[in-house]
mmCIF file of C-alpha atoms in Angstrom:
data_model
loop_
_atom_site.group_PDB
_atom_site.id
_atom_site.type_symbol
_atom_site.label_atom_id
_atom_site.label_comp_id
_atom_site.label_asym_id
_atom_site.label_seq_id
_atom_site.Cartn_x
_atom_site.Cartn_y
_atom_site.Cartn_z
ATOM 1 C CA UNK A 1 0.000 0.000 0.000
ATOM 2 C CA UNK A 2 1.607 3.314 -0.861
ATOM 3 C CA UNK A 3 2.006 5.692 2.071
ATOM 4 C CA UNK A 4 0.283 8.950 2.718
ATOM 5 C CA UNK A 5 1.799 11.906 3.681
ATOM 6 C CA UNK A 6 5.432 12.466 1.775
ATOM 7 C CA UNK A 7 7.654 13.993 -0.605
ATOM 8 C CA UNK A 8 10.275 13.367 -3.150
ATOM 9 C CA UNK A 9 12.847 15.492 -3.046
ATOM 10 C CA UNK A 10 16.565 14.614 -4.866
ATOM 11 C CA UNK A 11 16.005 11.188 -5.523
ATOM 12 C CA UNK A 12 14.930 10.741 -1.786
ATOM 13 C CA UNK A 13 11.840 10.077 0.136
ATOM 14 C CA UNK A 14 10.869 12.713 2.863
ATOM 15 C CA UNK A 15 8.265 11.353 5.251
ATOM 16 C CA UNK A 16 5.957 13.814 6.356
ATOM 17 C CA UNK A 17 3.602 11.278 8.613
ATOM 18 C CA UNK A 18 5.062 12.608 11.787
ATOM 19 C CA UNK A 19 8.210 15.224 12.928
ATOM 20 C CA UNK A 20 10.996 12.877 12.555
ATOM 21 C CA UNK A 21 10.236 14.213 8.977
ATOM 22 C CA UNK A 22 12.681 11.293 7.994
ATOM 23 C CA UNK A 23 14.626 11.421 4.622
ATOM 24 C CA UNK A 24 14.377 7.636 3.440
ATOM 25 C CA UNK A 25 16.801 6.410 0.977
ATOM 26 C CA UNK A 26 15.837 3.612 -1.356
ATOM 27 C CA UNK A 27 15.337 0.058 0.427
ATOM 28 C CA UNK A 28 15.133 1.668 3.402
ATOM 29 C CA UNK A 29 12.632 2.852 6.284
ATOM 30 C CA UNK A 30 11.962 5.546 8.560
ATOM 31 C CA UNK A 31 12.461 5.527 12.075
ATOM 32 C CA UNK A 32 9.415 3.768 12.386
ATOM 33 C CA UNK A 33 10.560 0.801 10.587
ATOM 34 C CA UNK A 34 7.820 0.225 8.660
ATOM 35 C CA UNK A 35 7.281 3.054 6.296
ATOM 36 C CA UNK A 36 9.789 2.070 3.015
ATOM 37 C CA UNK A 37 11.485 3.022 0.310
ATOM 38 C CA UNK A 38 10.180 0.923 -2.483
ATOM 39 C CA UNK A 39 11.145 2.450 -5.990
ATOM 40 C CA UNK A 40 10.629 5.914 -5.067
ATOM 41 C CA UNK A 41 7.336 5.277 -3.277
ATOM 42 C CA UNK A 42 7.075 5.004 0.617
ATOM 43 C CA UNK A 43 5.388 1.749 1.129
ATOM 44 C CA UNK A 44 3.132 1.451 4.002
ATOM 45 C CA UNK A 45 4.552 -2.222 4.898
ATOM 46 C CA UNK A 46 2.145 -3.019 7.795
ATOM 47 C CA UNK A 47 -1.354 -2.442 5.903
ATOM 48 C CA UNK A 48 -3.418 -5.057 6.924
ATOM 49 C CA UNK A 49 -0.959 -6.715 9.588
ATOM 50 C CA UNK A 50 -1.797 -7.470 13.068
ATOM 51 C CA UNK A 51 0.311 -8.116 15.541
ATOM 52 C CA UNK A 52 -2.742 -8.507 18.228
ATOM 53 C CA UNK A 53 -6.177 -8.871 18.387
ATOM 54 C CA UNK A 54 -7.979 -9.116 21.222
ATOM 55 C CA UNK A 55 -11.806 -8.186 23.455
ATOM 56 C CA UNK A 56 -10.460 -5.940 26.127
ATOM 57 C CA UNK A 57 -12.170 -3.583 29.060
ATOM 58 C CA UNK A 58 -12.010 -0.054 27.671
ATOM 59 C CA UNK A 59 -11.194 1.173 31.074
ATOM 60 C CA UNK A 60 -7.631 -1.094 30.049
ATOM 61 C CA UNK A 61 -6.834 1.495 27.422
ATOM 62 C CA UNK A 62 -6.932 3.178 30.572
ATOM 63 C CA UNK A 63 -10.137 5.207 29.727
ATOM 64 C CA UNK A 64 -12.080 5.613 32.995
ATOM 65 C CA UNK A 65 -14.038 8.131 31.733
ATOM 66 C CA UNK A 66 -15.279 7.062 27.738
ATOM 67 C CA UNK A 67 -18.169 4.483 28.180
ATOM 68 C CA UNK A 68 -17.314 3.441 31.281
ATOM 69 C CA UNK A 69 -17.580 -0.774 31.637
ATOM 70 C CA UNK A 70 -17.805 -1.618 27.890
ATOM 71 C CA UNK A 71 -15.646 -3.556 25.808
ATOM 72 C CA UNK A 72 -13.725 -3.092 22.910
ATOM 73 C CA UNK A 73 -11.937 -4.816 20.179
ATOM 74 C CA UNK A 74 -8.275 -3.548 20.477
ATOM 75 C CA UNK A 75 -5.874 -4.657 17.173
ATOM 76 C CA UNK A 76 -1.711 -3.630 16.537
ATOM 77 C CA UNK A 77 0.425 -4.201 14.198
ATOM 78 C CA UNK A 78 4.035 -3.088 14.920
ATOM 79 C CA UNK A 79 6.654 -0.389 14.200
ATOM 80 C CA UNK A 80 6.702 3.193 16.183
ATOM 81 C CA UNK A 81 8.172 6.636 15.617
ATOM 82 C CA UNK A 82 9.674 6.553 19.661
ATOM 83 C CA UNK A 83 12.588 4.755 21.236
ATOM 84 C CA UNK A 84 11.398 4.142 24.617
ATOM 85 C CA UNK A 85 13.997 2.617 26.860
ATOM 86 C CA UNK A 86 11.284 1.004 29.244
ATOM 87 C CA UNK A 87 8.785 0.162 26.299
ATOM 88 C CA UNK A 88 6.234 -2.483 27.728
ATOM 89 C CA UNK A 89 5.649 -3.342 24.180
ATOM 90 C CA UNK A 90 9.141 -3.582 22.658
ATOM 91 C CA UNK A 91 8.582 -7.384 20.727
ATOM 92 C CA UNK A 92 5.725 -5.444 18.512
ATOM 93 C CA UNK A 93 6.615 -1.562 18.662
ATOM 94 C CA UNK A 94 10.509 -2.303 18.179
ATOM 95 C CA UNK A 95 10.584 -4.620 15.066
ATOM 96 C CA UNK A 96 9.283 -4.526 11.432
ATOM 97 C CA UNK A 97 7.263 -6.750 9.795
ATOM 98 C CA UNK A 98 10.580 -8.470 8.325
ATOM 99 C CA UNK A 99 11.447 -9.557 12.011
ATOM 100 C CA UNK A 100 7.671 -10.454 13.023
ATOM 101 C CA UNK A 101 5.854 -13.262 11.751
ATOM 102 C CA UNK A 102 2.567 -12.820 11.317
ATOM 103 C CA UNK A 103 -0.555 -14.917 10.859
ATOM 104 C CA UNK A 104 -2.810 -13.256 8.326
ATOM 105 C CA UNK A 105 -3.405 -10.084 6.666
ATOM 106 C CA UNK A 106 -7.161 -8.376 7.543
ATOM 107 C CA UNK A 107 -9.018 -6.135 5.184
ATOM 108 C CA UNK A 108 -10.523 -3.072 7.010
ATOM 109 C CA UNK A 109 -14.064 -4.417 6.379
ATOM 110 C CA UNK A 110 -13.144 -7.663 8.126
ATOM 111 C CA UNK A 111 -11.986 -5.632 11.162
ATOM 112 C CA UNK A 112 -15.351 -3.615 11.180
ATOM 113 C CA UNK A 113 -16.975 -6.537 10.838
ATOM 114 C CA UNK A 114 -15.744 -8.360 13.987
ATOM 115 C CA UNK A 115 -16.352 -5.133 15.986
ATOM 116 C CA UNK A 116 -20.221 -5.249 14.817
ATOM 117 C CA UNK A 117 -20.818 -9.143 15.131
ATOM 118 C CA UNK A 118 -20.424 -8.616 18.627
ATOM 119 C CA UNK A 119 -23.167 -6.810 20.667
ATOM 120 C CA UNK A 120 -21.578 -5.615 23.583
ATOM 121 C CA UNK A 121 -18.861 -4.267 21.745
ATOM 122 C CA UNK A 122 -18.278 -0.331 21.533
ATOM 123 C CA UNK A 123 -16.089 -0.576 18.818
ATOM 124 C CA UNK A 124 -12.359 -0.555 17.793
ATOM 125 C CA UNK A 125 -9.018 0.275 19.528
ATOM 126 C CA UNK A 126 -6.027 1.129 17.838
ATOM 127 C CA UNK A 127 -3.045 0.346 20.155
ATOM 128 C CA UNK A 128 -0.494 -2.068 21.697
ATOM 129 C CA UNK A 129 1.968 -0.140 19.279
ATOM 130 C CA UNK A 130 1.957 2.978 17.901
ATOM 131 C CA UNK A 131 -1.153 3.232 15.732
ATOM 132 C CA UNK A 132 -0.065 6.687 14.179
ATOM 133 C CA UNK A 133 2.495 4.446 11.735
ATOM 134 C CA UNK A 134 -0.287 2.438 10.698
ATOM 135 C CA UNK A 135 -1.960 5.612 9.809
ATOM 136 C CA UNK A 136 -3.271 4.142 6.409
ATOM 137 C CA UNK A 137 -5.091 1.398 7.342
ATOM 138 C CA UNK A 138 -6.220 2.995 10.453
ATOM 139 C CA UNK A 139 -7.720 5.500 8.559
ATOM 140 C CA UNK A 140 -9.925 3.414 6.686
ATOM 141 C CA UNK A 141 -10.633 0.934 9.779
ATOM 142 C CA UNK A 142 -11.840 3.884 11.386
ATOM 143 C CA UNK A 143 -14.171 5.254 8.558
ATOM 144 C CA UNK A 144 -15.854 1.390 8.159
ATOM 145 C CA UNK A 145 -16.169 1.319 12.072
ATOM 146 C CA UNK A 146 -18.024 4.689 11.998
ATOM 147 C CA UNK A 147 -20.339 3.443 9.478
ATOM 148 C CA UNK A 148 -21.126 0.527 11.429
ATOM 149 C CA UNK A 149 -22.143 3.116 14.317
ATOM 150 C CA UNK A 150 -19.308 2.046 16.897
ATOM 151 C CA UNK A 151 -16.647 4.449 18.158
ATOM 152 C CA UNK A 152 -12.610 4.472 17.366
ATOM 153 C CA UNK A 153 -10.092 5.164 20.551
ATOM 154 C CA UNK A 154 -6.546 5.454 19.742
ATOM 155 C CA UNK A 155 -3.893 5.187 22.053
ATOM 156 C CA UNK A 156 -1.121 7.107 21.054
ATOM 157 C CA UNK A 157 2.240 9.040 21.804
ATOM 158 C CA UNK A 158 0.916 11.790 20.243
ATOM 159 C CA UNK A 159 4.058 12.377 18.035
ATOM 160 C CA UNK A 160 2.685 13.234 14.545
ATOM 161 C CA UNK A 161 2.535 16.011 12.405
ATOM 162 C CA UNK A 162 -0.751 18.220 12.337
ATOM 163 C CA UNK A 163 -2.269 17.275 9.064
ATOM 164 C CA UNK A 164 -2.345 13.923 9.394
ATOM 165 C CA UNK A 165 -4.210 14.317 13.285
ATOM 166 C CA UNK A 166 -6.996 16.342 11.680
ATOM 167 C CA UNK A 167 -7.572 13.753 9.415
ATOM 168 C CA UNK A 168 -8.001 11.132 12.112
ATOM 169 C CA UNK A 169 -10.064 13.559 13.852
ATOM 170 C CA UNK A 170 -12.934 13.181 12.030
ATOM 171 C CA UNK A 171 -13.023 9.459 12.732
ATOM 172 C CA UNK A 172 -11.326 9.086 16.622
ATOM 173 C CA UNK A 173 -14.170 9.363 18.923
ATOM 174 C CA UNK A 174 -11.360 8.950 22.103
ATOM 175 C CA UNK A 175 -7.740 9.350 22.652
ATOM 176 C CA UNK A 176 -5.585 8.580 25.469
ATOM 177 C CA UNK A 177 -2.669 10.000 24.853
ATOM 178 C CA UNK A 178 0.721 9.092 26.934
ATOM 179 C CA UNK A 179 3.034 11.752 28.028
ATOM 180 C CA UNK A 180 6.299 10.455 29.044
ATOM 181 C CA UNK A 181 7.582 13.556 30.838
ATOM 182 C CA UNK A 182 7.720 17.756 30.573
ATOM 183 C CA UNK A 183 11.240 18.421 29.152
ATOM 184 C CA UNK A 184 12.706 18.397 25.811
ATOM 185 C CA UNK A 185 15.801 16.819 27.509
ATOM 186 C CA UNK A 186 13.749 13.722 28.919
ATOM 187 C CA UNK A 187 12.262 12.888 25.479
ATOM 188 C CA UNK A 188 15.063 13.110 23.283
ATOM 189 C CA UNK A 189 17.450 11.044 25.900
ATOM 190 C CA UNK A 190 14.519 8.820 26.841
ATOM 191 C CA UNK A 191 12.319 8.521 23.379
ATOM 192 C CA UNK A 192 14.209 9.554 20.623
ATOM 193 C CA UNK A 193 11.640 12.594 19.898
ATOM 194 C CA UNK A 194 10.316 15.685 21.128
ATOM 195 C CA UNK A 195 7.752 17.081 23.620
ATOM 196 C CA UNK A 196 6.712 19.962 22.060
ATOM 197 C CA UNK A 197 4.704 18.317 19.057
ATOM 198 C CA UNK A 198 2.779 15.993 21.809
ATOM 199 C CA UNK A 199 2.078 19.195 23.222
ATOM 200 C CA UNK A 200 0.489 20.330 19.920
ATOM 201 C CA UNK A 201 -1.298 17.210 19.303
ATOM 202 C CA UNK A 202 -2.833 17.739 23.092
ATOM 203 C CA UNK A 203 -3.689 21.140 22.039
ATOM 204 C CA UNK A 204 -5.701 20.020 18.698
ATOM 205 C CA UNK A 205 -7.032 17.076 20.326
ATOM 206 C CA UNK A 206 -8.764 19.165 23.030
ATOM 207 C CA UNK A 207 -9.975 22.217 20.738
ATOM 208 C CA UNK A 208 -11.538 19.246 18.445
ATOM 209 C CA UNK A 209 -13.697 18.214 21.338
ATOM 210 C CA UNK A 210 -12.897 14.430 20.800
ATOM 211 C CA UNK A 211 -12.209 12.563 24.445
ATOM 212 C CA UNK A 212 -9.068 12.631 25.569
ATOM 213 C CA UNK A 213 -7.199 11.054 28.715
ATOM 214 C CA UNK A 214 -3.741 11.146 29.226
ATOM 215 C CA UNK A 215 -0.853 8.798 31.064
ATOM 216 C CA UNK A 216 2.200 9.688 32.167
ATOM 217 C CA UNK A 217 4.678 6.729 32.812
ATOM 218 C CA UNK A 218 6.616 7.632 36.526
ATOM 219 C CA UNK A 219 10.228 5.746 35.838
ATOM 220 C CA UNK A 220 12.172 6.392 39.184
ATOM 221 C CA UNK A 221 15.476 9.042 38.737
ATOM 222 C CA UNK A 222 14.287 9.850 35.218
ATOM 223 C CA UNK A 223 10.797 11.826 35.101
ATOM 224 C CA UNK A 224 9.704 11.878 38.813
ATOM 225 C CA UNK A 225 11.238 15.646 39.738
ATOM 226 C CA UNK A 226 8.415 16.615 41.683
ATOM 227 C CA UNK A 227 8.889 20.495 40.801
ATOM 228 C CA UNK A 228 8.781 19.375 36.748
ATOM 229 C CA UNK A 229 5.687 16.735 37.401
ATOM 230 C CA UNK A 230 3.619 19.985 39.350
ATOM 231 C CA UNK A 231 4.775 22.262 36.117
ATOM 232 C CA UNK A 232 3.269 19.686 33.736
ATOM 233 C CA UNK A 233 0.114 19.350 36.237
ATOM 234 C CA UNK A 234 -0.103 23.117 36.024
ATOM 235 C CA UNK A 235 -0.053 22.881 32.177
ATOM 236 C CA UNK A 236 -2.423 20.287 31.886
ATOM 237 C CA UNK A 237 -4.783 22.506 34.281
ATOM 238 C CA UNK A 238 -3.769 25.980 32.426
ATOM 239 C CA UNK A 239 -4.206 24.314 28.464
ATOM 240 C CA UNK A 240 -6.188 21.541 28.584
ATOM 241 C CA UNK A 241 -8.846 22.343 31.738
ATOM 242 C CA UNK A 242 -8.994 20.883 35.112
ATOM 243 C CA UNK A 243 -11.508 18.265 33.911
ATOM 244 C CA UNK A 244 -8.932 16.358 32.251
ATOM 245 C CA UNK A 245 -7.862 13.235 33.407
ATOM 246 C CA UNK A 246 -4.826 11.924 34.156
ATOM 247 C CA UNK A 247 -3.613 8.202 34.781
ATOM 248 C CA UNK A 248 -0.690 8.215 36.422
ATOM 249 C CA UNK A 249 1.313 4.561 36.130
ATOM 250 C CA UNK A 250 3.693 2.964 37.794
ATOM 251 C CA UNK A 251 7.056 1.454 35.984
ATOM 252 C CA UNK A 252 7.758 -1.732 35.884
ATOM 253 C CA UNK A 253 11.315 -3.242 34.581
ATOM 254 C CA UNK A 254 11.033 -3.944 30.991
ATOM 255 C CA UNK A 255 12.976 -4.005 28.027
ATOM 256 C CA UNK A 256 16.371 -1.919 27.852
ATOM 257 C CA UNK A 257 15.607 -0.691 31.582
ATOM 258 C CA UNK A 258 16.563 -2.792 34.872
ATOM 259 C CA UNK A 259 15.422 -0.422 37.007
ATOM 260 C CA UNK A 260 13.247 -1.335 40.590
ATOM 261 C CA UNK A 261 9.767 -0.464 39.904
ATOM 262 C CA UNK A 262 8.517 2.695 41.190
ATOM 263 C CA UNK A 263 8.286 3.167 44.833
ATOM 264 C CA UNK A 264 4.780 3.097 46.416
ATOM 265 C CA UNK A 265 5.491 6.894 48.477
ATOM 266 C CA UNK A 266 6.484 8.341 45.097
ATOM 267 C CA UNK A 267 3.696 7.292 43.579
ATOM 268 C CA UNK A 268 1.136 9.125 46.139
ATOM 269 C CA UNK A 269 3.394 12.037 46.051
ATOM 270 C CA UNK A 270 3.076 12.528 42.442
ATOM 271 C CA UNK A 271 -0.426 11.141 42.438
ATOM 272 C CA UNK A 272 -1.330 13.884 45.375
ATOM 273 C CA UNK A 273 0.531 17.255 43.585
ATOM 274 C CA UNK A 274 -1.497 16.265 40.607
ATOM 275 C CA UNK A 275 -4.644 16.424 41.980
ATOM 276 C CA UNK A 276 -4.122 19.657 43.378
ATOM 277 C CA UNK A 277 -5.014 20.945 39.948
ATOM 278 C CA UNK A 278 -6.720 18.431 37.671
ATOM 279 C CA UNK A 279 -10.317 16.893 38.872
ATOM 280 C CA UNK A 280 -9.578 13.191 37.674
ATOM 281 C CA UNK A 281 -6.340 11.616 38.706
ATOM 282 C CA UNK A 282 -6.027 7.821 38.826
ATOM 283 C CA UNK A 283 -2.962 5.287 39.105
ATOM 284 C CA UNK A 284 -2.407 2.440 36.925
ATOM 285 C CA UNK A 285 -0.393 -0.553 37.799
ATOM 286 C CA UNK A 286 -0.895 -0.055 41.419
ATOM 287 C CA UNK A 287 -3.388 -0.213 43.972
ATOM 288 C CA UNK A 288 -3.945 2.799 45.478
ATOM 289 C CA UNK A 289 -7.556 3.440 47.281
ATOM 290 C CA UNK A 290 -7.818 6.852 47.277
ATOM 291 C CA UNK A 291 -6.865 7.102 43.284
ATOM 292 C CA UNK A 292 -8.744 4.256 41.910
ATOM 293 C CA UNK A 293 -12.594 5.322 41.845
ATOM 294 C CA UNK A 294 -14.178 8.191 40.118
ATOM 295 C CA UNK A 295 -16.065 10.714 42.484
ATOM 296 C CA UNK A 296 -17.787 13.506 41.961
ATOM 297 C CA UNK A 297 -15.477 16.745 41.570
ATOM 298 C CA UNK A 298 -18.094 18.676 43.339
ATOM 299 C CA UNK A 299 -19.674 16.707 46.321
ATOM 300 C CA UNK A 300 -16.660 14.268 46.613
ATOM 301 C CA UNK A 301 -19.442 11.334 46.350
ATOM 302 C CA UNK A 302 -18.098 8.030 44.926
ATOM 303 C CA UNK A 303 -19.990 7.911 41.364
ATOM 304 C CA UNK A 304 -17.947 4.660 39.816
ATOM 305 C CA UNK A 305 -16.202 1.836 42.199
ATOM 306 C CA UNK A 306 -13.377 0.114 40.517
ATOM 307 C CA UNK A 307 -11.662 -3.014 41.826
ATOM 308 C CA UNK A 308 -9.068 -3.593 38.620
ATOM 309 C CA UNK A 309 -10.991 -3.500 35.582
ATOM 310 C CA UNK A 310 -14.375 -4.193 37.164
ATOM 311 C CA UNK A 311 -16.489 -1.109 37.364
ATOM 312 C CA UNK A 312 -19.634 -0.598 40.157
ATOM 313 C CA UNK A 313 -21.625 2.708 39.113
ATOM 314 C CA UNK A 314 -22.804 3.911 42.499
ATOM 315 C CA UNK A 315 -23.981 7.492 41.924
ATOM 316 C CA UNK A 316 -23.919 8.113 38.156
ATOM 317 C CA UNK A 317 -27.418 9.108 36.620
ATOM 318 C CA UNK A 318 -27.506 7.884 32.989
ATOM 319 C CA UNK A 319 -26.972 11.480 32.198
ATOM 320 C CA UNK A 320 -23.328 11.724 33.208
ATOM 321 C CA UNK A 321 -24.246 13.541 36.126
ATOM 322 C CA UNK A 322 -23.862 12.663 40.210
ATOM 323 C CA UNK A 323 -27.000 11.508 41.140
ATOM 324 C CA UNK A 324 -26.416 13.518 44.782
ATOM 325 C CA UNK A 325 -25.091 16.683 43.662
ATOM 326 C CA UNK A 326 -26.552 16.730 39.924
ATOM 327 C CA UNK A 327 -22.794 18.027 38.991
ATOM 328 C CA UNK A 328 -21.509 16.738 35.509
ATOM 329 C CA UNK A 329 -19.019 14.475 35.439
ATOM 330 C CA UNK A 330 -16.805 14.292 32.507
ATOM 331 C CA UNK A 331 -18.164 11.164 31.135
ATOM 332 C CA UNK A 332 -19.308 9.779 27.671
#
């Protein structure tokens, strides 16, 4: 399938999907790995591949606040535009589909298809890797699920160029959206890319309306400076509104990184300056009581229990709003 989103310039390839903006020489791909070189066209080498497919809790995306309690069909493929030295992923997001063996190929209509055949399901997820370098096929998935009346989350890095987002836009009902940290110096040592265009995405993402949750990954010594975690609190507050939630997760050892996992009283620290500004704070891979259930931002009444990824609506009127206090509650 040949790629969207580039330019031929000198005999070269100039990817324009997201800001790597790589130059690709013939035979060869992006950072991604999976966008190619073929003959002077950039080959979108991962149409139709999937690396996973499986029914998941949509509150696993983490999205505790889109259809709270459904299910979803969430598919991959593999290749991403980031380096991540912890990457929970790596066997998927770190190969190409010349190192992966894969089982089948599926047409987008045989994707939509599986979504609709099954009742309970909301719709598609486009994850596990990063979905943005499978924008192609995406894209169409996405249309095909729309028609079918289900919704499209994508969980993302955020690292792509503006053009491309507000295409997807018109097809991604939900986003979460990780953020691996608030300084340039942290993402280029730590992912290989930039902050400030997953700033921009955040920005666009918000002013479109879609839902959006974010995550921020806490990897002890690297990203945990409690004076740069309450300035990217305050930003999230300042540009994106106090109603918007943030999962904050707890690193685990895993792939280039032998680090301990991070420590339970950095965890509430972090968890606590966050939710001096932002209504909605939860943490993943941890049990913590006080920031696993949703309650009301006005009343403080406990609208939806959680015990993992089993949900208990308590005080949520089927209008999104706290059946005490009648106060909305960010929830679609």
């Amino acid at each position: 399938m040949e790629a969207l989103y580039y330019e031929r310039t000198d005999g070269k390839i100039r990817c324009t999907l997201c800001p790597h903006f790589c130059l690709v020489t013939e035979g060869n791909t992006g950072i991604c790995k999976v966008r190619r070189n073929i003959g002077g066209k950039l080959i979108a080498e991962t149409w139709g591949k999937l690396s996973a497919l499986h029914h998941d809790p949509v509150e696993k995306k983490p999205l505790y606040h889109f259809y709270p309690g459904s299910h979803v069909l969430s598919i991959g493929s593999v290749g991403c535009n980031m380096r991540c030295k912890c990457c929970q992923n790596w066997q998927i997001s770190q190969t190409s589909i010349r190192e992966y063996q894969f089982d089948r190929n599926y047409l987008p209509s045989e994707i939509a298809g599986l979504a609709k055949s099954d009742t309970r399901n909301l719709g598609i997820a486009f994850t596990y890797n990063e979905p943005g370098m499978w924008f192609e096929y995406m894209l169409e998935t996405a249309q095909l699920v729309h028609e079918a009346g289900l919704k499209n989350i994508m969980v993302s890095n955020g690292f792509i160029s503006e053009k491309p987002l507000d295409d997807l836009l018109q097809y991604i009902d939900a986003f979460n959206i990780d953020i691996k940290g608030f300084t340039e110096e942290f993402y280029r040592k730590f992912t290989g890319s930039s902050l400030q265009p997953v700033l921009e995405s955040l920005y666009r993402i918000r002013k479109s309306g879609r839902h959006l949750e974010l995550t921020c990954l806490v990897v002890p010594g690297q990203n945990d400076d409690p004076v740069v975690f309450r300035d990217m609190t305050e930003w999230i507050c300042d540009e994106l509104g106090p109603e918007t939630i943030l999962h904050i997760s707890r690193y685990h050892p895993a792939y280039k990184m032998g680090l301990e996992s991070t420590p339970e009283e950095l965890m509430e620290n972090l968890l606590d300056i966050a939710a001096e500004k932002l209504n909605y704070v939860y943490a993943g891979n941890i049990y913590l009581k006080n920031f696993q259930d949703t309650v009301c931002s006005k009343c403080h009444t406990v609208v939806i229990r959680r015990a993992g990824y089993e949900i208990e609506m308590v005080a949520l009127s089927n209008d999104g709003t706290c059946s005490k206090c009648g106060n909305k509650i960010i929830i679609r």
